[in-house]
Each structure stands twice: as C-alpha cells, then as structure tokens.
Amino acid sequence: MSEVATDKQLVVEPAGGRPLTGRLRAPGDKSVSHRSLLIAARAAGRSRIRGLSNGEDVRHTLEAVVALGAGVERAGAELYVEGGPGRLHEPEAVIDVGNSGTGIRLLAGFTAALDGMTVLQGDSSVARRPMDRVVVPLRLMGVQVDGREDGKFPPLVVRGGKARAIDYTPTVASAQVKSAVLFAGLGAEGVTTVHEPVPTRAHTEEMLAAAGGEISVDDEGNGRRITLRPGALRAGEIDVPADPSQAAFWAVAACLTPGSDLVLEDVYVGRGRAGFIDVLRRMGARIELAGEDPVRHTADIHVASGPLRGTDVGGAEVPSLIDEIPVLAVAAAFAEGPTRFSDAAELKVKETDRVASTVELLQALGARAEPAPDGLVVHGGAGRPLKGGTVESYGDHRIAMAGAVAALGADAPVTVNGWDATATSYPGFEEDLRACLRR
Ligand code: S3P
C-alpha cells in the first residue's frame, strides 16, 4: 500500500482493567463543518458558527473560503463569517485542500457557481482519489472542469460561472457528489434535481433549507429526490453538533473495555449518520440515546461495555456508516462469530484503501480478517484480547484511531505509526483517551 509520509508514533497501553467513564464531547462534525463554511461564505451578511471541527481538513476549507473572498474572524469557540455572492471572487493562488476528499469535491461544486478559475489540489492521498464522480455532472452542467487523466484525478481546474441546472442520478451513493451538484446548482440557471436511489447523509439539504435555500426533498422509491432552485442564502447561526464518526471510536472502545460506562454528548444522529449505532446494537452492545433534539438531530449516546456477537453489514445501510467500518471491524474482532462487511467497495477509495489497511491492522494484532470483493470479513475472537504490536496508519486518520481503540483490548502495548494523521479530523484524540481512562 502506498502511503502519505507521517512520522509520529503513539504507543497505546491496553486498558488493563481501567474502564472508560464519564462524559465526552467529540469534536464538531466534519461534514457539517465543511458545509457551514461554504454556506456562510455564500450567504449575504455575517454568520456565526459555533463548535466547528478543529481538524486540519476543515482548516483547509476555512482557508479556501477566505481565498475566495469571505471574511473570517475568530472569537473564542465562535467563528464569524462575512459572506455573500458579491464578496466572492476568483482566488489568486491555488487552493490546497490538504488530505480532504470532502473539501476538494464540495469546493469543485461551490466554485462551479462562481465566475473565474479555481485550481484545487491536495496531498498525495487526495491526488489518488477519484474526481470523475464530480467532474462528470459538473461538465453536464456546462462547467469547464479539468484534471489529470481528463478529470479523473486532482489537481482540478474549475472555470465556473455559467452553470445550467441538471437532472442527475449519481453513479455512486455519495453525499459528496450530491452536495457538489447542489452547490453548483445554487448559481445555475434552472432547477437542479438529484435522485438518490440509496440515501446518503443529508447535511447539505438540511443546512441549505435552514439558510433559506429553495430546496425540497421527496421520497422516491427506496431513495430520495432533491430539488433546488438557484437563489440567495441568508446568513445565520450554525451550531455544529459532535461528530458521530468520531463518537463511534469511543462507542466501540466503551463496548469492549470491561466496566465502561460512557456518555457521548450532543452527537448528530440524523439521517445517514447513525448506522453504526444500529450495527453495534445488532452486535448486542448496550447503547441508549437520551435528550434527543429533533431540530438539531442530536442526542447523547450512552454506551456500556458488554459481550458482542458478529453480524452482517451491507446494502442501503452502508453509506450511513462507511467511515465507521474500520472501528466497527475492531469491534468485530472481539465479537463471537464472523462479521461480514459487504457492498462497501467505496472503502477502497477513501484516504487509504481501507479494505487493505483495516485488514492489515487487525492481522498485525493477531485477529483473523480477510478482504472480500466488496468489503471484508472479520472472524471474532469472542472477547479474547488481541496481541500487542505495531500498526501503520498509512496517513489515514481513521486507521490510526481504530488502531488506538484496538490497543485498549490488547494484552500488550500497541504502537501506532503515523499517529499525526489524526490531526486531520481529531487533534485531541489522545487527550480525550487519557481523560476517559483517568476518571
Ligand atoms: C462525506 C461523505 C462520505 C464520507 C466522507 C464525508 C461528506 O463520502 O465518507 O468522509 O461530508 O459528504 P462519500 O460521499 O464519497 O461517500
């Protein structure tokens, strides 16, 4: 597997009888954070964003909206964004999205609606990620987009400003593709329609509606149809909920560390994000939701330790837990019986090939796991500890954090090589781990 160069290591000791307890708030949701910045940049006036993700991926999107003309001011935990179509302009330099596939794909759609040329590039992982999934619909909208290998890979060059609406069904179940088309549609002539045979996370629709966008979402078969009219957005206040994809690491850690009893606060559990909770419950985990907020789609997740059993994960639930599969695979390694992840070929085109990197991680710690054509199979050890050793993140934040969670249930320390990758989404993971074990 090819890798992004990272140099930091973290040695994680087994939990060894120390349970995870207390309350924890995972960082601000990454998907919501990217969209908060883009929507606030497009909305005329001053928006206030509270609880933005503090990871590198979102910092890159913040720098991108500044390069595109938005004004940004920090005040403690709050961020003020001065936006509006009148402020936005062609950037003077190449925009660097860092490690963020979401950043580059959403920005491709966003800049398609702006006059001028934008060049988007990222690190060596982003350079390998498929871009044709957004380039194809943007070209159908009449936008000139180019990239390496005729638009298959970054850097991308977007010449925006004259988009026209399309009626489009993405070829992959991807919220990033849907969102790129909708962001482009904000400035396009006509009504943009996206059909989703398999629904994906709904942040863009929810947040555009909250900002006064003329958007409607209707059921269509087992999926959904989203219709958007171009128009102005209004500035407002955005409270970013805690990230379910980050909360999932703690949920699994609490499940497999005896005596644990942990509350994960204010987590987004809305459409397309809470699949990991259903899977862990199917595996026998003790998980309760409390304090549900139907407007913000949030809840506190209460997790207690207990034995797990294997399950099958596949079909329409996959987009709702795609980012959680590495850590669910760790849970599966402690379960009784096999767990099969299928319909998950998308794993191969994430920050790393997560079929390969997850299987390698589990095998390095003595678990039985193997790749499958569209996912992976993990043969659980029925609660037996994993062995200590060294795992490689290959520059993938979620693989690094999955390694740290696996280490809690090992019988000797685990060294995670490339721990610095966690800065892309969760710079405080190590600190939060220490805090949960200390209480
Ligand atoms: C995201 C969508 C998902 C997910 C990614 C974030 C988003 O990707 O894996 O981490 O914010 O829209 P796809 O849309 O490519 O499935």
PDB file of C-alpha atoms in Angstrom, residues 60 134 145 148 157 165 185 214 218 245 266 276-277 281 303 325 330 343 355 389-391:
ATOM      1  CA  HIS A  60      -8.146  23.965   4.754  1.00  0.00           C
ATOM      2  CA  VAL A 134     -17.986  15.158  -9.563  1.00  0.00           C
ATOM      3  CA  VAL A 145     -13.554  21.293 -15.315  1.00  0.00           C
ATOM      4  CA  ARG A 148      -5.227  14.794 -14.523  1.00  0.00           C
ATOM      5  CA  VAL A 157      -9.194  23.364 -12.644  1.00  0.00           C
ATOM      6  CA  ALA A 165     -29.245  23.060 -13.955  1.00  0.00           C
ATOM      7  CA  GLY A 185     -26.927  24.415  -8.647  1.00  0.00           C
ATOM      8  CA  GLU A 214     -35.352  26.852  -2.056  1.00  0.00           C
ATOM      9  CA  ASP A 218     -39.144  13.887  -1.516  1.00  0.00           C
ATOM     10  CA  SER A 245     -17.920   9.297  13.109  1.00  0.00           C
ATOM     11  CA  ASP A 266     -24.642  16.144  21.607  1.00  0.00           C
ATOM     12  CA  PHE A 276     -23.011   2.438  13.471  1.00  0.00           C
ATOM     13  CA  ILE A 277     -25.436   2.583  16.417  1.00  0.00           C
ATOM     14  CA  ARG A 281     -26.914  -2.806  18.835  1.00  0.00           C
ATOM     15  CA  VAL A 303     -22.678   3.186  25.972  1.00  0.00           C
ATOM     16  CA  ILE A 325     -16.176   0.491   9.205  1.00  0.00           C
ATOM     17  CA  VAL A 330     -12.191  -3.653  15.527  1.00  0.00           C
ATOM     18  CA  ASP A 343     -21.456  -3.546  -0.622  1.00  0.00           C
ATOM     19  CA  VAL A 355     -10.165  -2.748   2.997  1.00  0.00           C
ATOM     20  CA  GLY A 389       2.472  -4.957  18.168  1.00  0.00           C
ATOM     21  CA  THR A 390       2.858  -2.198  15.641  1.00  0.00           C
ATOM     22  CA  VAL A 391       0.202  -0.929  13.236  1.00  0.00           C
TER      23      VAL A 391
END
